[in-house]
PDB file of C-alpha atoms in Angstrom:
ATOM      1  CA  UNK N  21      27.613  11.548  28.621  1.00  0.00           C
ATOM      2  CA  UNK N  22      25.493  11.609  25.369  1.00  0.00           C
ATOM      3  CA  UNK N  23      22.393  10.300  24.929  1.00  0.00           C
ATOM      4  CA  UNK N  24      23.373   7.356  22.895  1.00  0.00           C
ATOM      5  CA  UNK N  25      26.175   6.851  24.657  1.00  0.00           C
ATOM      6  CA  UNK N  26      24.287   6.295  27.953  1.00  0.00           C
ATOM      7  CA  UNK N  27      21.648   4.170  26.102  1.00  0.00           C
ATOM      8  CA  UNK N  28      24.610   2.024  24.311  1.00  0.00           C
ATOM      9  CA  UNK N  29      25.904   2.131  28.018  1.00  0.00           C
ATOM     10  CA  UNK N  30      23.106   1.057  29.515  1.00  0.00           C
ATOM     11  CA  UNK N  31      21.969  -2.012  26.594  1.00  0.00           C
ATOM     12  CA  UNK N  32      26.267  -3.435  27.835  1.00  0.00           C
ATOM     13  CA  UNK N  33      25.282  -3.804  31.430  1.00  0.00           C
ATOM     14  CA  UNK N  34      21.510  -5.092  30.958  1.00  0.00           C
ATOM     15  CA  UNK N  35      23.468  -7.699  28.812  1.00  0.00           C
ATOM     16  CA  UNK N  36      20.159  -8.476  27.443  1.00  0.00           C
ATOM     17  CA  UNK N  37      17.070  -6.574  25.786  1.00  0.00           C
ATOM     18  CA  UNK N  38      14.106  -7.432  24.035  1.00  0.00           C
ATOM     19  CA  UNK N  39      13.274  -6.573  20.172  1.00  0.00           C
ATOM     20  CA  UNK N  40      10.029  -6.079  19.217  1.00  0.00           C
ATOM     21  CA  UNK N  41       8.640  -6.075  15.429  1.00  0.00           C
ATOM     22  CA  UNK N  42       5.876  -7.666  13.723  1.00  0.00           C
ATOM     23  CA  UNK N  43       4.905  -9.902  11.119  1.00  0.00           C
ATOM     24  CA  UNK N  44       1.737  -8.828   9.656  1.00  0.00           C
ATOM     25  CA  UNK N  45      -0.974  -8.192  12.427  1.00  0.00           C
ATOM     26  CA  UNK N  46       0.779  -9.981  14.856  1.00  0.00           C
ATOM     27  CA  UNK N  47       3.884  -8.597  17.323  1.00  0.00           C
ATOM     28  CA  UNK N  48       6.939 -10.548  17.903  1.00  0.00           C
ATOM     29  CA  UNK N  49       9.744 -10.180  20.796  1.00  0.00           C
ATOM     30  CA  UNK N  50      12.637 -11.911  21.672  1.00  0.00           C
ATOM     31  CA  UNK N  51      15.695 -11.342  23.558  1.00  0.00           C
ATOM     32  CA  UNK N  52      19.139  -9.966  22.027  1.00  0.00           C
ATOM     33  CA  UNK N  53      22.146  -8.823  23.460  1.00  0.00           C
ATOM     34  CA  UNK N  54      24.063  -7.799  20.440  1.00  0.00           C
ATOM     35  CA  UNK N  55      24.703  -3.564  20.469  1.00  0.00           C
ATOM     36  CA  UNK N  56      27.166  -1.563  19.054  1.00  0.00           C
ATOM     37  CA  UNK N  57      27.931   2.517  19.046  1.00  0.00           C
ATOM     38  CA  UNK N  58      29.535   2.879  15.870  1.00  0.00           C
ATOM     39  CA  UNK N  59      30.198   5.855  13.846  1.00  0.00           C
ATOM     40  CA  UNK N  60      27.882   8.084  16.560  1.00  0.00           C
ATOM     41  CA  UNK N  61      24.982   5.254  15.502  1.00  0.00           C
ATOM     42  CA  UNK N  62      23.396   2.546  17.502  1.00  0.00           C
ATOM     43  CA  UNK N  63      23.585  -1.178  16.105  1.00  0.00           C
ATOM     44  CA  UNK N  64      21.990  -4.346  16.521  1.00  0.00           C
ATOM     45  CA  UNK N  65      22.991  -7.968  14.394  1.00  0.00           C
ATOM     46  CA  UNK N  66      21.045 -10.830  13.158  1.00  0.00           C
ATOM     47  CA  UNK N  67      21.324 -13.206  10.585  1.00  0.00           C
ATOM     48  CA  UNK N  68      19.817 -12.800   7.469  1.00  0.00           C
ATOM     49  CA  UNK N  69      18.351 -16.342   7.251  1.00  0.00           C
ATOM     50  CA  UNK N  70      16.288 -15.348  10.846  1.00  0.00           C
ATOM     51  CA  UNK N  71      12.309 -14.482  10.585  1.00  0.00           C
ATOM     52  CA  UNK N  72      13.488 -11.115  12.460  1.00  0.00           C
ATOM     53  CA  UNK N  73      15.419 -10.214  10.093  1.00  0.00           C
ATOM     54  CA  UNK N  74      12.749 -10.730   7.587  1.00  0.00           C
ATOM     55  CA  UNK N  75       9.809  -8.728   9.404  1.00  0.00           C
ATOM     56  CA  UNK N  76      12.291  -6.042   9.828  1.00  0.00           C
ATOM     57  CA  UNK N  77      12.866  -5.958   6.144  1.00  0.00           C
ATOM     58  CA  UNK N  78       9.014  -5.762   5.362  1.00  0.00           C
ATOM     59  CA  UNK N  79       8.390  -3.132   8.465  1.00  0.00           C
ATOM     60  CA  UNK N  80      11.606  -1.414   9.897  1.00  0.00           C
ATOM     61  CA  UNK N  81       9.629   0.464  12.282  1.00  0.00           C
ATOM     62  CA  UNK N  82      10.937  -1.780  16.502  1.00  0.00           C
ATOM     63  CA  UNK N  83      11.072  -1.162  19.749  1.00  0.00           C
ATOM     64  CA  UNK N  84      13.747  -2.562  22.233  1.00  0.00           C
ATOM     65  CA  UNK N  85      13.509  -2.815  25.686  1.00  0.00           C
ATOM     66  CA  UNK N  86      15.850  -3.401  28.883  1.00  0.00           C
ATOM     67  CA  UNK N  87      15.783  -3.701  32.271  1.00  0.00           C
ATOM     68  CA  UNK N  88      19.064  -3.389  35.069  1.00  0.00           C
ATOM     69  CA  UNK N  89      19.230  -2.428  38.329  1.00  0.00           C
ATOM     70  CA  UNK N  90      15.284  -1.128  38.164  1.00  0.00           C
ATOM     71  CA  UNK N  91      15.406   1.045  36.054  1.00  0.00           C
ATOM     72  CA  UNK N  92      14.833   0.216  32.017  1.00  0.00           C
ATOM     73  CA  UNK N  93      14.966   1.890  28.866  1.00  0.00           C
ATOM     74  CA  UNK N  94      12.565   1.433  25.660  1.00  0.00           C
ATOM     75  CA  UNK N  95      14.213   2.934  22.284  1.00  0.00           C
ATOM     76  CA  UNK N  96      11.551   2.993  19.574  1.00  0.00           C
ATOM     77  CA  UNK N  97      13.072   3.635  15.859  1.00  0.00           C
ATOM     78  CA  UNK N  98      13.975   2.351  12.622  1.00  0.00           C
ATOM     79  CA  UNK N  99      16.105   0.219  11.990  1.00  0.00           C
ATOM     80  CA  UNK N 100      18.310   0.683   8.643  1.00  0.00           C
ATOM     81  CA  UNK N 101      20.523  -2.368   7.377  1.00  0.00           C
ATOM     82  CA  UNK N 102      24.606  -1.538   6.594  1.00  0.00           C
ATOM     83  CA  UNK N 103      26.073  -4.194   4.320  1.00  0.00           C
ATOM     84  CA  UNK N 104      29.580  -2.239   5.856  1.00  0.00           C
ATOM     85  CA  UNK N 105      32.670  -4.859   6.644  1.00  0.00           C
ATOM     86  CA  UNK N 106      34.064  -2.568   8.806  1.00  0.00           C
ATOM     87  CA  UNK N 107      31.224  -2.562  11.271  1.00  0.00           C
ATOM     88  CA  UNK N 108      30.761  -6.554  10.862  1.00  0.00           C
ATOM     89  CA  UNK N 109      34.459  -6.822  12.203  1.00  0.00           C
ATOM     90  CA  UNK N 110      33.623  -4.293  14.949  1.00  0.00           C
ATOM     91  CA  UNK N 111      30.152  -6.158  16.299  1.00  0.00           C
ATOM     92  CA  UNK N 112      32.109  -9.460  15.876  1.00  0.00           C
ATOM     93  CA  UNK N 113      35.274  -7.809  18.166  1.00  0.00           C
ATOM     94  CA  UNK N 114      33.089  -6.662  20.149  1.00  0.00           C
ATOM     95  CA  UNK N 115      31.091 -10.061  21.039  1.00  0.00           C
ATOM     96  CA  UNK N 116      33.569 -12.733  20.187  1.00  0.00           C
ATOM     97  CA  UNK N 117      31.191 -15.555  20.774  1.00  0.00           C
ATOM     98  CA  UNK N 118      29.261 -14.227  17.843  1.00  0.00           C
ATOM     99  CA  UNK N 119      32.352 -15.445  15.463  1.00  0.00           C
ATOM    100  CA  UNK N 120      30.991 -19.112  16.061  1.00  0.00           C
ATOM    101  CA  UNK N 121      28.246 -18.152  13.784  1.00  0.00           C
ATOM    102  CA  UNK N 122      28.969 -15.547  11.621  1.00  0.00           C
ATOM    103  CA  UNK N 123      31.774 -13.967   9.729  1.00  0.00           C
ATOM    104  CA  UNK N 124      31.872 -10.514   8.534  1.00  0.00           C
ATOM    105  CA  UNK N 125      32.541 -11.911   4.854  1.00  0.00           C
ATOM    106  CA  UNK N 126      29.321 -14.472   5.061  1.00  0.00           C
ATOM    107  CA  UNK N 127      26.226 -13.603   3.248  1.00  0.00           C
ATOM    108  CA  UNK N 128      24.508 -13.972   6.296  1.00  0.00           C
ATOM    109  CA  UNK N 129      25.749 -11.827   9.248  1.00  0.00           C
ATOM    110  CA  UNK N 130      23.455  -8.445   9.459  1.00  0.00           C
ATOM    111  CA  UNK N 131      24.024  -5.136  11.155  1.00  0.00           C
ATOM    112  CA  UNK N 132      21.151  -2.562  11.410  1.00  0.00           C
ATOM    113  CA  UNK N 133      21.376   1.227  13.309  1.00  0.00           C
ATOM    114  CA  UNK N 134      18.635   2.950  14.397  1.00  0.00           C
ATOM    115  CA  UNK N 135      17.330   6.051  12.801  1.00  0.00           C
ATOM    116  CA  UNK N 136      14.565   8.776  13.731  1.00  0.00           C
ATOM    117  CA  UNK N 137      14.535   6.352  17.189  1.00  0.00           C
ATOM    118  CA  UNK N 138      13.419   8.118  20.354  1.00  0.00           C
ATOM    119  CA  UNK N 139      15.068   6.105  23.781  1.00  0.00           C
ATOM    120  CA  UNK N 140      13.433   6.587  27.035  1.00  0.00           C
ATOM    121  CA  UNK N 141      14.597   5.865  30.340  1.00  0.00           C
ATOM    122  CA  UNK N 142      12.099   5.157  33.214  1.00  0.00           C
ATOM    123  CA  UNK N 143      12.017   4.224  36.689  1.00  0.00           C
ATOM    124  CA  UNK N 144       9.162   3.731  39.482  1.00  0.00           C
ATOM    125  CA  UNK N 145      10.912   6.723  41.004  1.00  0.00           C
ATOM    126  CA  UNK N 146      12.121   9.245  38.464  1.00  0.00           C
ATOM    127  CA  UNK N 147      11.216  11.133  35.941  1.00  0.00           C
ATOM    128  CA  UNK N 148      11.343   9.475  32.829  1.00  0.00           C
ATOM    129  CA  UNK N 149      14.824  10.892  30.569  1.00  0.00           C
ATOM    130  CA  UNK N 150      14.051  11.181  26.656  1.00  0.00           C
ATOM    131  CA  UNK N 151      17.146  11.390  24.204  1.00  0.00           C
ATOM    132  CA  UNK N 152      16.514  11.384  20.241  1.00  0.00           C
ATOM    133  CA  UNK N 153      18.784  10.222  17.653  1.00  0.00           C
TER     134      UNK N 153
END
């Protein structure tokens, strides 16, 4: 398995990690569960109206985090917005329960994939396993 495929992997059965940016001086984190390998890229959504997805817009530079089954993964990266329909439909497939919210025709739905990001996996007993993409 590739790299992002075992972190994309890994973010499904976690069903929940924390995003990390800032806004200004100060850090923010809150919990997602929206992820998506698309294309051989890793994706998040938000809505556009959200403060996240305004801090990201100022500083694209976040970290995630997870944790399942003790073992959890940090991917640190940018994150790079794609105005794409086709991978609006595909989040939205993917998480139906999205669909109550947004549309992949509203103004407001927002997809993002990570570039120069560096994911770690770590444990209390293993080494820790670095992938970059």
């Amino acid at each position: 398995m590739e790299g992002i495929e075992k972190v994309c992997q890994f973010l499904d059965e976690a069903h929940t990690y924390y995003l990390a940016t800032v806004e200004g001086d100060q850090p923010r984190c809150r919990p997602f569960g929206t992820s998506l390998l698309y294309g051989g890229k890793l994706y998040i959504q938000t809505g556009k109206v959200k403060a996240v997805s305004k801090q990201i817009a100022a500083n694209p530079k976040v970290e995630i985090c997870a944790f399942n089954g003790g073992k959890w993964l940090r991917v640190a990266g940018e994150l790079v917005n794609d105005d794409s329909r086709d991978v609006k439909v595909a989040m939205l497939e993917k998480l139906p329960m999205l669909k109550k919210m947004y549309s992949a025709d509203d103004d407001n739905t927002q997809v993002l994939y990570f570039k120069n990001a560096t994911a770690t996996f770590y444990s209390f007993t293993e080494k820790p396993e670095v992938f970059k993409f």
